[in-house]
Amino acid sequence: MNEHAWQRSSYCGQGESCVHVAPGADGGVKLTESGDPTGAILRTTPGVWAVFVRTLKESRAHG
């Protein structure tokens, strides 16, 4: 995972399964899971990422 500037989720607990986010060279957003760092890297746009994060925050506030 060291080829990207991965940032670990601030909501990550004590375990190894955490979401990591990194900027893509194309201006996109890359996501991976620390439990399998050699596994899939999901790619999305900044706009979709922003909607996803906002939705999570809103659902947490109402949950």
PDB file of N, CA and C in Angstrom:
ATOM      1  N   MET A   1       0.828  -1.211   0.000  1.00  0.00           N
ATOM      2  CA  MET A   1       0.000   0.000   0.000  1.00  0.00           C
ATOM      3  C   MET A   1       0.861   1.259   0.000  1.00  0.00           C
ATOM      4  N   ASN A   2       2.145   1.172   0.004  1.00  0.00           N
ATOM      5  CA  ASN A   2       2.985   2.347   0.152  1.00  0.00           C
ATOM      6  C   ASN A   2       3.149   3.167  -1.120  1.00  0.00           C
ATOM      7  N   GLU A   3       2.663   2.713  -2.274  1.00  0.00           N
ATOM      8  CA  GLU A   3       2.807   3.494  -3.486  1.00  0.00           C
ATOM      9  C   GLU A   3       1.833   4.666  -3.556  1.00  0.00           C
ATOM     10  N   HIS A   4       0.809   4.652  -2.726  1.00  0.00           N
ATOM     11  CA  HIS A   4      -0.175   5.734  -2.666  1.00  0.00           C
ATOM     12  C   HIS A   4      -0.079   6.411  -1.301  1.00  0.00           C
ATOM     13  N   ALA A   5      -0.542   7.623  -1.220  1.00  0.00           N
ATOM     14  CA  ALA A   5      -0.559   8.353   0.052  1.00  0.00           C
ATOM     15  C   ALA A   5      -1.850   8.013   0.791  1.00  0.00           C
ATOM     16  N   TRP A   6      -1.933   6.793   1.300  1.00  0.00           N
ATOM     17  CA  TRP A   6      -3.149   6.327   1.950  1.00  0.00           C
ATOM     18  C   TRP A   6      -3.364   7.009   3.292  1.00  0.00           C
ATOM     19  N   GLN A   7      -4.625   7.344   3.556  1.00  0.00           N
ATOM     20  CA  GLN A   7      -5.021   7.904   4.846  1.00  0.00           C
ATOM     21  C   GLN A   7      -6.022   6.944   5.469  1.00  0.00           C
ATOM     22  N   ARG A   8      -5.764   6.567   6.687  1.00  0.00           N
ATOM     23  CA  ARG A   8      -6.626   5.633   7.405  1.00  0.00           C
ATOM     24  C   ARG A   8      -7.847   6.362   7.949  1.00  0.00           C
ATOM     25  N   SER A   9      -8.978   5.717   7.907  1.00  0.00           N
ATOM     26  CA  SER A   9     -10.216   6.295   8.415  1.00  0.00           C
ATOM     27  C   SER A   9     -10.087   6.671   9.883  1.00  0.00           C
ATOM     28  N   SER A  10     -10.629   7.811  10.247  1.00  0.00           N
ATOM     29  CA  SER A  10     -10.595   8.240  11.643  1.00  0.00           C
ATOM     30  C   SER A  10     -11.575   7.432  12.498  1.00  0.00           C
ATOM     31  N   TYR A  11     -12.460   6.677  11.877  1.00  0.00           N
ATOM     32  CA  TYR A  11     -13.418   5.848  12.608  1.00  0.00           C
ATOM     33  C   TYR A  11     -12.927   4.419  12.788  1.00  0.00           C
ATOM     34  N   CYS A  12     -11.699   4.154  12.424  1.00  0.00           N
ATOM     35  CA  CYS A  12     -11.141   2.816  12.524  1.00  0.00           C
ATOM     36  C   CYS A  12     -10.920   2.460  13.990  1.00  0.00           C
ATOM     37  N   GLY A  13     -11.316   1.265  14.357  1.00  0.00           N
ATOM     38  CA  GLY A  13     -11.138   0.809  15.726  1.00  0.00           C
ATOM     39  C   GLY A  13      -9.785   0.160  15.928  1.00  0.00           C
ATOM     40  N   GLN A  14      -9.717  -0.753  16.856  1.00  0.00           N
ATOM     41  CA  GLN A  14      -8.480  -1.434  17.197  1.00  0.00           C
ATOM     42  C   GLN A  14      -8.100  -2.515  16.187  1.00  0.00           C
ATOM     43  N   GLY A  15      -9.042  -3.021  15.424  1.00  0.00           N
ATOM     44  CA  GLY A  15      -8.794  -4.121  14.507  1.00  0.00           C
ATOM     45  C   GLY A  15      -8.043  -3.713  13.249  1.00  0.00           C
ATOM     46  N   GLU A  16      -7.858  -4.677  12.382  1.00  0.00           N
ATOM     47  CA  GLU A  16      -7.122  -4.450  11.147  1.00  0.00           C
ATOM     48  C   GLU A  16      -8.011  -4.069   9.969  1.00  0.00           C
ATOM     49  N   SER A  17      -9.305  -4.193  10.092  1.00  0.00           N
ATOM     50  CA  SER A  17     -10.201  -3.904   8.970  1.00  0.00           C
ATOM     51  C   SER A  17     -10.608  -2.442   8.982  1.00  0.00           C
ATOM     52  N   CYS A  18      -9.881  -1.638   8.226  1.00  0.00           N
ATOM     53  CA  CYS A  18     -10.134  -0.211   8.154  1.00  0.00           C
ATOM     54  C   CYS A  18     -10.183   0.229   6.694  1.00  0.00           C
ATOM     55  N   VAL A  19     -10.920   1.264   6.446  1.00  0.00           N
ATOM     56  CA  VAL A  19     -10.953   1.843   5.104  1.00  0.00           C
ATOM     57  C   VAL A  19      -9.789   2.815   4.980  1.00  0.00           C
ATOM     58  N   HIS A  20      -9.104   2.749   3.847  1.00  0.00           N
ATOM     59  CA  HIS A  20      -8.021   3.676   3.549  1.00  0.00           C
ATOM     60  C   HIS A  20      -8.392   4.432   2.283  1.00  0.00           C
ATOM     61  N   VAL A  21      -8.094   5.722   2.259  1.00  0.00           N
ATOM     62  CA  VAL A  21      -8.428   6.600   1.143  1.00  0.00           C
ATOM     63  C   VAL A  21      -7.154   7.263   0.653  1.00  0.00           C
ATOM     64  N   ALA A  22      -7.044   7.432  -0.680  1.00  0.00           N
ATOM     65  CA  ALA A  22      -5.879   8.106  -1.259  1.00  0.00           C
ATOM     66  C   ALA A  22      -6.323   8.881  -2.488  1.00  0.00           C
ATOM     67  N   PRO A  23      -5.645   9.984  -2.775  1.00  0.00           N
ATOM     68  CA  PRO A  23      -5.947  10.706  -4.014  1.00  0.00           C
ATOM     69  C   PRO A  23      -5.423   9.915  -5.204  1.00  0.00           C
ATOM     70  N   GLY A  24      -6.187   9.924  -6.282  1.00  0.00           N
ATOM     71  CA  GLY A  24      -5.750   9.273  -7.509  1.00  0.00           C
ATOM     72  C   GLY A  24      -4.969  10.243  -8.375  1.00  0.00           C
ATOM     73  N   ALA A  25      -4.085   9.726  -9.195  1.00  0.00           N
ATOM     74  CA  ALA A  25      -3.286  10.569 -10.084  1.00  0.00           C
ATOM     75  C   ALA A  25      -4.159  11.323 -11.074  1.00  0.00           C
ATOM     76  N   ASP A  26      -5.331  10.784 -11.364  1.00  0.00           N
ATOM     77  CA  ASP A  26      -6.252  11.401 -12.315  1.00  0.00           C
ATOM     78  C   ASP A  26      -7.218  12.386 -11.656  1.00  0.00           C
ATOM     79  N   GLY A  27      -7.008  12.688 -10.370  1.00  0.00           N
ATOM     80  CA  GLY A  27      -7.905  13.591  -9.647  1.00  0.00           C
ATOM     81  C   GLY A  27      -9.038  12.863  -8.953  1.00  0.00           C
ATOM     82  N   GLY A  28      -9.102  11.562  -9.094  1.00  0.00           N
ATOM     83  CA  GLY A  28     -10.146  10.770  -8.462  1.00  0.00           C
ATOM     84  C   GLY A  28      -9.801  10.420  -7.029  1.00  0.00           C
ATOM     85  N   VAL A  29     -10.580   9.504  -6.473  1.00  0.00           N
ATOM     86  CA  VAL A  29     -10.393   9.043  -5.096  1.00  0.00           C
ATOM     87  C   VAL A  29     -10.259   7.528  -5.134  1.00  0.00           C
ATOM     88  N   LYS A  30      -9.253   7.005  -4.416  1.00  0.00           N
ATOM     89  CA  LYS A  30      -9.043   5.563  -4.341  1.00  0.00           C
ATOM     90  C   LYS A  30      -9.360   5.086  -2.929  1.00  0.00           C
ATOM     91  N   LEU A  31      -9.967   3.914  -2.844  1.00  0.00           N
ATOM     92  CA  LEU A  31     -10.344   3.316  -1.561  1.00  0.00           C
ATOM     93  C   LEU A  31      -9.853   1.878  -1.519  1.00  0.00           C
ATOM     94  N   THR A  32      -9.389   1.461  -0.368  1.00  0.00           N
ATOM     95  CA  THR A  32      -9.028   0.065  -0.163  1.00  0.00           C
ATOM     96  C   THR A  32      -9.286  -0.300   1.290  1.00  0.00           C
ATOM     97  N   GLU A  33      -9.174  -1.581   1.582  1.00  0.00           N
ATOM     98  CA  GLU A  33      -9.449  -2.093   2.922  1.00  0.00           C
ATOM     99  C   GLU A  33      -8.154  -2.680   3.473  1.00  0.00           C
ATOM    100  N   SER A  34      -7.781  -2.282   4.677  1.00  0.00           N
ATOM    101  CA  SER A  34      -6.489  -2.663   5.233  1.00  0.00           C
ATOM    102  C   SER A  34      -6.354  -4.146   5.519  1.00  0.00           C
ATOM    103  N   GLY A  35      -7.449  -4.858   5.690  1.00  0.00           N
ATOM    104  CA  GLY A  35      -7.395  -6.283   5.936  1.00  0.00           C
ATOM    105  C   GLY A  35      -6.848  -7.061   4.752  1.00  0.00           C
ATOM    106  N   ASP A  36      -6.902  -6.463   3.553  1.00  0.00           N
ATOM    107  CA  ASP A  36      -6.395  -7.090   2.340  1.00  0.00           C
ATOM    108  C   ASP A  36      -5.757  -6.012   1.463  1.00  0.00           C
ATOM    109  N   PRO A  37      -4.609  -5.462   1.860  1.00  0.00           N
ATOM    110  CA  PRO A  37      -4.006  -4.341   1.141  1.00  0.00           C
ATOM    111  C   PRO A  37      -3.572  -4.656  -0.286  1.00  0.00           C
ATOM    112  N   THR A  38      -3.431  -5.942  -0.620  1.00  0.00           N
ATOM    113  CA  THR A  38      -3.076  -6.296  -1.990  1.00  0.00           C
ATOM    114  C   THR A  38      -4.308  -6.560  -2.835  1.00  0.00           C
ATOM    115  N   GLY A  39      -5.482  -6.422  -2.230  1.00  0.00           N
ATOM    116  CA  GLY A  39      -6.746  -6.694  -2.912  1.00  0.00           C
ATOM    117  C   GLY A  39      -7.184  -5.538  -3.791  1.00  0.00           C
ATOM    118  N   ALA A  40      -8.456  -5.454  -3.993  1.00  0.00           N
ATOM    119  CA  ALA A  40      -9.046  -4.477  -4.893  1.00  0.00           C
ATOM    120  C   ALA A  40      -8.866  -3.045  -4.406  1.00  0.00           C
ATOM    121  N   ILE A  41      -8.659  -2.166  -5.351  1.00  0.00           N
ATOM    122  CA  ILE A  41      -8.663  -0.729  -5.085  1.00  0.00           C
ATOM    123  C   ILE A  41      -9.850  -0.170  -5.854  1.00  0.00           C
ATOM    124  N   LEU A  42     -10.793   0.381  -5.124  1.00  0.00           N
ATOM    125  CA  LEU A  42     -11.967   0.993  -5.742  1.00  0.00           C
ATOM    126  C   LEU A  42     -11.638   2.425  -6.109  1.00  0.00           C
ATOM    127  N   ARG A  43     -12.147   2.875  -7.232  1.00  0.00           N
ATOM    128  CA  ARG A  43     -11.920   4.246  -7.681  1.00  0.00           C
ATOM    129  C   ARG A  43     -13.260   4.938  -7.872  1.00  0.00           C
ATOM    130  N   THR A  44     -13.302   6.217  -7.481  1.00  0.00           N
ATOM    131  CA  THR A  44     -14.518   7.003  -7.645  1.00  0.00           C
ATOM    132  C   THR A  44     -14.135   8.456  -7.906  1.00  0.00           C
ATOM    133  N   THR A  45     -15.132   9.272  -8.154  1.00  0.00           N
ATOM    134  CA  THR A  45     -14.897  10.698  -8.385  1.00  0.00           C
ATOM    135  C   THR A  45     -15.005  11.448  -7.060  1.00  0.00           C
ATOM    136  N   PRO A  46     -14.403  12.618  -6.970  1.00  0.00           N
ATOM    137  CA  PRO A  46     -14.531  13.409  -5.739  1.00  0.00           C
ATOM    138  C   PRO A  46     -15.989  13.734  -5.395  1.00  0.00           C
ATOM    139  N   GLY A  47     -16.814  13.976  -6.398  1.00  0.00           N
ATOM    140  CA  GLY A  47     -18.218  14.294  -6.147  1.00  0.00           C
ATOM    141  C   GLY A  47     -18.982  13.145  -5.526  1.00  0.00           C
ATOM    142  N   VAL A  48     -18.781  11.948  -6.061  1.00  0.00           N
ATOM    143  CA  VAL A  48     -19.442  10.766  -5.516  1.00  0.00           C
ATOM    144  C   VAL A  48     -18.931  10.475  -4.106  1.00  0.00           C
ATOM    145  N   TRP A  49     -17.635  10.630  -3.887  1.00  0.00           N
ATOM    146  CA  TRP A  49     -17.053  10.426  -2.556  1.00  0.00           C
ATOM    147  C   TRP A  49     -17.670  11.398  -1.553  1.00  0.00           C
ATOM    148  N   ALA A  50     -17.827  12.654  -1.942  1.00  0.00           N
ATOM    149  CA  ALA A  50     -18.404  13.668  -1.053  1.00  0.00           C
ATOM    150  C   ALA A  50     -19.844  13.313  -0.679  1.00  0.00           C
ATOM    151  N   VAL A  51     -20.629  12.852  -1.643  1.00  0.00           N
ATOM    152  CA  VAL A  51     -22.014  12.450  -1.366  1.00  0.00           C
ATOM    153  C   VAL A  51     -22.028  11.248  -0.424  1.00  0.00           C
ATOM    154  N   PHE A  52     -21.149  10.291  -0.644  1.00  0.00           N
ATOM    155  CA  PHE A  52     -21.058   9.111   0.205  1.00  0.00           C
ATOM    156  C   PHE A  52     -20.746   9.497   1.655  1.00  0.00           C
ATOM    157  N   VAL A  53     -19.734  10.321   1.851  1.00  0.00           N
ATOM    158  CA  VAL A  53     -19.337  10.742   3.196  1.00  0.00           C
ATOM    159  C   VAL A  53     -20.449  11.551   3.859  1.00  0.00           C
ATOM    160  N   ARG A  54     -21.071  12.455   3.109  1.00  0.00           N
ATOM    161  CA  ARG A  54     -22.162  13.258   3.664  1.00  0.00           C
ATOM    162  C   ARG A  54     -23.328  12.362   4.090  1.00  0.00           C
ATOM    163  N   THR A  55     -23.655  11.364   3.284  1.00  0.00           N
ATOM    164  CA  THR A  55     -24.742  10.435   3.610  1.00  0.00           C
ATOM    165  C   THR A  55     -24.428   9.657   4.881  1.00  0.00           C
ATOM    166  N   LEU A  56     -23.185   9.197   5.017  1.00  0.00           N
ATOM    167  CA  LEU A  56     -22.798   8.488   6.233  1.00  0.00           C
ATOM    168  C   LEU A  56     -22.916   9.380   7.469  1.00  0.00           C
ATOM    169  N   LYS A  57     -22.453  10.613   7.343  1.00  0.00           N
ATOM    170  CA  LYS A  57     -22.538  11.536   8.476  1.00  0.00           C
ATOM    171  C   LYS A  57     -23.985  11.827   8.854  1.00  0.00           C
ATOM    172  N   GLU A  58     -24.844  12.026   7.855  1.00  0.00           N
ATOM    173  CA  GLU A  58     -26.250  12.301   8.130  1.00  0.00           C
ATOM    174  C   GLU A  58     -26.957  11.114   8.765  1.00  0.00           C
ATOM    175  N   SER A  59     -26.663   9.912   8.274  1.00  0.00           N
ATOM    176  CA  SER A  59     -27.299   8.726   8.837  1.00  0.00           C
ATOM    177  C   SER A  59     -26.816   8.471  10.260  1.00  0.00           C
ATOM    178  N   ARG A  60     -25.574   8.803  10.542  1.00  0.00           N
ATOM    179  CA  ARG A  60     -25.056   8.645  11.906  1.00  0.00           C
ATOM    180  C   ARG A  60     -25.719   9.636  12.851  1.00  0.00           C
ATOM    181  N   ALA A  61     -25.956  10.852  12.385  1.00  0.00           N
ATOM    182  CA  ALA A  61     -26.591  11.884  13.208  1.00  0.00           C
ATOM    183  C   ALA A  61     -28.053  11.553  13.501  1.00  0.00           C
ATOM    184  N   HIS A  62     -28.694  10.840  12.575  1.00  0.00           N
ATOM    185  CA  HIS A  62     -30.101  10.502  12.743  1.00  0.00           C
ATOM    186  C   HIS A  62     -30.311   9.102  13.309  1.00  0.00           C
ATOM    187  N   GLY A  63     -29.219   8.352  13.447  1.00  0.00           N
ATOM    188  CA  GLY A  63     -29.333   6.947  13.841  1.00  0.00           C
ATOM    189  C   GLY A  63     -29.345   6.736  15.284  1.00  0.00           C
TER     190      GLY A  63
END
